[in-house]
CSV table of C-alpha atoms in Angstrom, one decimal:
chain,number,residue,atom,x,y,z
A,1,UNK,CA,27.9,-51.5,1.5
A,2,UNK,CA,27.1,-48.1,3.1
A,3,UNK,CA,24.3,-47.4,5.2
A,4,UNK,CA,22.9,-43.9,6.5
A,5,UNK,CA,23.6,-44.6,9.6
A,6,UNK,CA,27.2,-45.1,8.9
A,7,UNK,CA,27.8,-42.0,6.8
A,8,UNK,CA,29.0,-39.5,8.5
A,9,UNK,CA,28.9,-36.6,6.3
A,10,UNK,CA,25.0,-37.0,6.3
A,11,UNK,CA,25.0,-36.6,10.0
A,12,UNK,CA,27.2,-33.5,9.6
A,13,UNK,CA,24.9,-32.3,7.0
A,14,UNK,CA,21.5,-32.9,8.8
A,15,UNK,CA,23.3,-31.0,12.2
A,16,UNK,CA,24.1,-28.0,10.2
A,17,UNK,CA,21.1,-27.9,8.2
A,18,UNK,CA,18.6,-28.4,11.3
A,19,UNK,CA,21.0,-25.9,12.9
A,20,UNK,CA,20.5,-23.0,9.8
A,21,UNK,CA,17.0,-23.8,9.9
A,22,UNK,CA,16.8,-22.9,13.1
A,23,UNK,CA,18.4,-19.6,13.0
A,24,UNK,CA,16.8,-18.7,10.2
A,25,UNK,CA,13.3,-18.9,11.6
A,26,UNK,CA,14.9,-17.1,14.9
A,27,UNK,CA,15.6,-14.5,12.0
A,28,UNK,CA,12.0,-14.7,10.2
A,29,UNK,CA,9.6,-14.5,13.2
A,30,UNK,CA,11.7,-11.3,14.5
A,31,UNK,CA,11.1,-10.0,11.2
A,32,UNK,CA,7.7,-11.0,11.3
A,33,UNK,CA,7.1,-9.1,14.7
A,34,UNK,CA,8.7,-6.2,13.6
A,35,UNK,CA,6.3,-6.4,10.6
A,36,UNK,CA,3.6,-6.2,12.5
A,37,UNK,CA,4.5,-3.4,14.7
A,38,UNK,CA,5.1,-1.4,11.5
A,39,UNK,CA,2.1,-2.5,10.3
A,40,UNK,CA,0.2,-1.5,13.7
A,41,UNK,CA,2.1,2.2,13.1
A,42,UNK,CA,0.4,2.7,9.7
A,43,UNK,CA,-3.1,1.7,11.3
A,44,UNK,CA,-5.0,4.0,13.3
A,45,UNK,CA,-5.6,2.2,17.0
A,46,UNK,CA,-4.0,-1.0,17.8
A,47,UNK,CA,-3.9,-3.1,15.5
A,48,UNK,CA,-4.0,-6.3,17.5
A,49,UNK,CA,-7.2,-5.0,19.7
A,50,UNK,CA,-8.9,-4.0,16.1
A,51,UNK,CA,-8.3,-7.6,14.9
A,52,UNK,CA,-8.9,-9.6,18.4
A,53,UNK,CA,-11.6,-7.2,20.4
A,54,UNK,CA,-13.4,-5.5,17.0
A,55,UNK,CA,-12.7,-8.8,14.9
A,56,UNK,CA,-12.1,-6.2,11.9
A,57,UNK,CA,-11.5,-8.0,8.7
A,58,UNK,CA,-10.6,-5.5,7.1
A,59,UNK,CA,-7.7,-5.0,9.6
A,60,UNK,CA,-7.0,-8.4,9.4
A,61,UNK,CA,-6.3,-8.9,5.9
A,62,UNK,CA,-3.8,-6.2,6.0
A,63,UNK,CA,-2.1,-7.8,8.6
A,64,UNK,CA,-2.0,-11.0,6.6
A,65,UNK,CA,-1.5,-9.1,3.3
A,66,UNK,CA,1.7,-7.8,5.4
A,67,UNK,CA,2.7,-10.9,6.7
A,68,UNK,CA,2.8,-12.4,3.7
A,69,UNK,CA,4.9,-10.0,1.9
A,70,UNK,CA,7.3,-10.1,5.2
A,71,UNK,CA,7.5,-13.9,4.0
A,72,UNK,CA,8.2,-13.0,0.7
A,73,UNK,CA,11.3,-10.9,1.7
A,74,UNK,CA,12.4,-13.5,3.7
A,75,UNK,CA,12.3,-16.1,1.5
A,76,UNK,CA,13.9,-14.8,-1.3
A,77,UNK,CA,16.5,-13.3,1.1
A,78,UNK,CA,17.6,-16.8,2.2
A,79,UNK,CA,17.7,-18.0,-1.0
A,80,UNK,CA,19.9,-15.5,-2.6
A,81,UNK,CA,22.2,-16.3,-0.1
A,82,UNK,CA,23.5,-19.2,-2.0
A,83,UNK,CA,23.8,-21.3,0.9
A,84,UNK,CA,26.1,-19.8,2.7
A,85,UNK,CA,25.0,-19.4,6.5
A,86,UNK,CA,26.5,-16.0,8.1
A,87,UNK,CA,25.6,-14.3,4.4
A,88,UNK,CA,22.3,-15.6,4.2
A,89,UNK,CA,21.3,-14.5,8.2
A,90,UNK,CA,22.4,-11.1,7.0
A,91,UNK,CA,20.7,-10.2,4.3
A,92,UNK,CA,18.2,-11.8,5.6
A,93,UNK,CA,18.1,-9.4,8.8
A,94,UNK,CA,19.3,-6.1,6.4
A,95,UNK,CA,17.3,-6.9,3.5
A,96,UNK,CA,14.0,-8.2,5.4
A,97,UNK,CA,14.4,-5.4,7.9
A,98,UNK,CA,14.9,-2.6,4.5
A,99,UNK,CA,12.0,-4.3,3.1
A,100,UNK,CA,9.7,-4.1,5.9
A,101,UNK,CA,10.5,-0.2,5.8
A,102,UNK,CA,10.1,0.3,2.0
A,103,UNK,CA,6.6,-1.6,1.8
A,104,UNK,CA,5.1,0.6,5.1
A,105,UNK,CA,6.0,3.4,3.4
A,106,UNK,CA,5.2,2.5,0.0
A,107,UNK,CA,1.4,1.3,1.2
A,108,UNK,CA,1.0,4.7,3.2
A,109,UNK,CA,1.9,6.3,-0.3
A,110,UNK,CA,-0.1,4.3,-1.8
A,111,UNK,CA,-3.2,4.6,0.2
A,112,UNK,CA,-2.5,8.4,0.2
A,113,UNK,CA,-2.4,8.4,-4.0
A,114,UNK,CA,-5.4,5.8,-4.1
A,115,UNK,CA,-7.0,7.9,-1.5
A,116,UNK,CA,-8.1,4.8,0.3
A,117,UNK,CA,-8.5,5.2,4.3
A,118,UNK,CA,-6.3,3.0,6.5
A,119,UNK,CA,-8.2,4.6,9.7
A,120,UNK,CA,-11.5,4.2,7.7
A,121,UNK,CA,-10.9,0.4,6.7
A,122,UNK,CA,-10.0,-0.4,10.7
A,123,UNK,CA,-12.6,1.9,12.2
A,124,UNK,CA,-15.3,-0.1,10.2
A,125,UNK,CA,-18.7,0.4,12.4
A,126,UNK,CA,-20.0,-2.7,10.2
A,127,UNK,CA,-17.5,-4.7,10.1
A,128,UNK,CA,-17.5,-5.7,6.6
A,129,UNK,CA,-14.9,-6.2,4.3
A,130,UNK,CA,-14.2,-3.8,1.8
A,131,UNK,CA,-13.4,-3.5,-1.7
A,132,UNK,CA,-10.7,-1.0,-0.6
A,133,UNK,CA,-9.0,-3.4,1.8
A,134,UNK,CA,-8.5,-5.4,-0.9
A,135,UNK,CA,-7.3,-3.4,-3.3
A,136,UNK,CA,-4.5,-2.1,-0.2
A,137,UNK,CA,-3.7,-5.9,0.6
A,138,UNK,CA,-3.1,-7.0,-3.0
A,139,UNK,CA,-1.1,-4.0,-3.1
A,140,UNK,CA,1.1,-5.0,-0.1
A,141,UNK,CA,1.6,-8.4,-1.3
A,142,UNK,CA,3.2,-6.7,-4.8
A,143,UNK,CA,5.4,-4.6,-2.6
A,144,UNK,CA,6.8,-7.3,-0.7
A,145,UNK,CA,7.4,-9.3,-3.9
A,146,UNK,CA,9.1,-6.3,-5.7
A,147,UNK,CA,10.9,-5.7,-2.8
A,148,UNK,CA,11.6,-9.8,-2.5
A,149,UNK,CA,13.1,-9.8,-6.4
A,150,UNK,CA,15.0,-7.0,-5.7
A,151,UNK,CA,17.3,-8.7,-3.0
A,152,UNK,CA,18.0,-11.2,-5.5
């Protein structure tokens, strides 16, 4: 009879797989941080004292809105990998990096053609969230998961 603890290969298996997993989360929050500083570039101010000191939620859900598509990017990156580690790490890194780019710029293009106010929605004297934030954040979310389906 075999038992888990005596196979082997499942030992192997759970090593390397906690070990990928690993790396790959090493890979995602750096791509995460870098999200958010590209994020904080297309905001007016800094973007962590409009969220934390001004508790702007319009800020906020951008930032989320970004995150998430960052996520997206990610995901999809380590997928299309097909399990292979090394290929997987790098398009991961190349992909989630080019994607992070492309859906900055795309949202500034987008908020230019929409004519909705980045510096407006985060400068917010109220406080309130608006429509336009919204609208911007959905957007992001649909850029990251173009972007996403495009590296597979």
């Amino acid at each position: 009879m075999r038992t888990l603890a005596n196979d082997e290969s499942l030992g192997q298996i759970l090593l390397d797989g906690t070990g990928a997993l690993l790396a790959y989360a090493a890979v995602g929050l750096v791509l995460f941080v870098v999200g958010f500083y590209m994020t904080d570039l297309a905001t007016p101010g800094r973007l962590i004292t409009v969220i934390r000191e001004h508790r702007n939620p319009n800020a906020t859900l951008l930032a989320s809105a970004s995150t998430v598509g960052v996520g997206l990017i990610v995901a999809v990156s380590i997928f299309a990998a097909g399990g292979d580690l090394l290929e997987g790490l790098t398009r991961t890194l190349v992909f989630g990096g080019v994607g992070i780019v492309a859906m900055t710029v795309a949202t500034l293009i987008f908020d230019r053609l929409v004519g909705i106010s980045i510096k407006e929605l985060a400068d917010d004297a109220e406080d309130r969230l608006e429509p336009a934030a919204v609208l911007l954040a959905v957007a992001n979310l649909m850029i990251g998961f173009v972007t996403a389906v495009a590296v597979y």
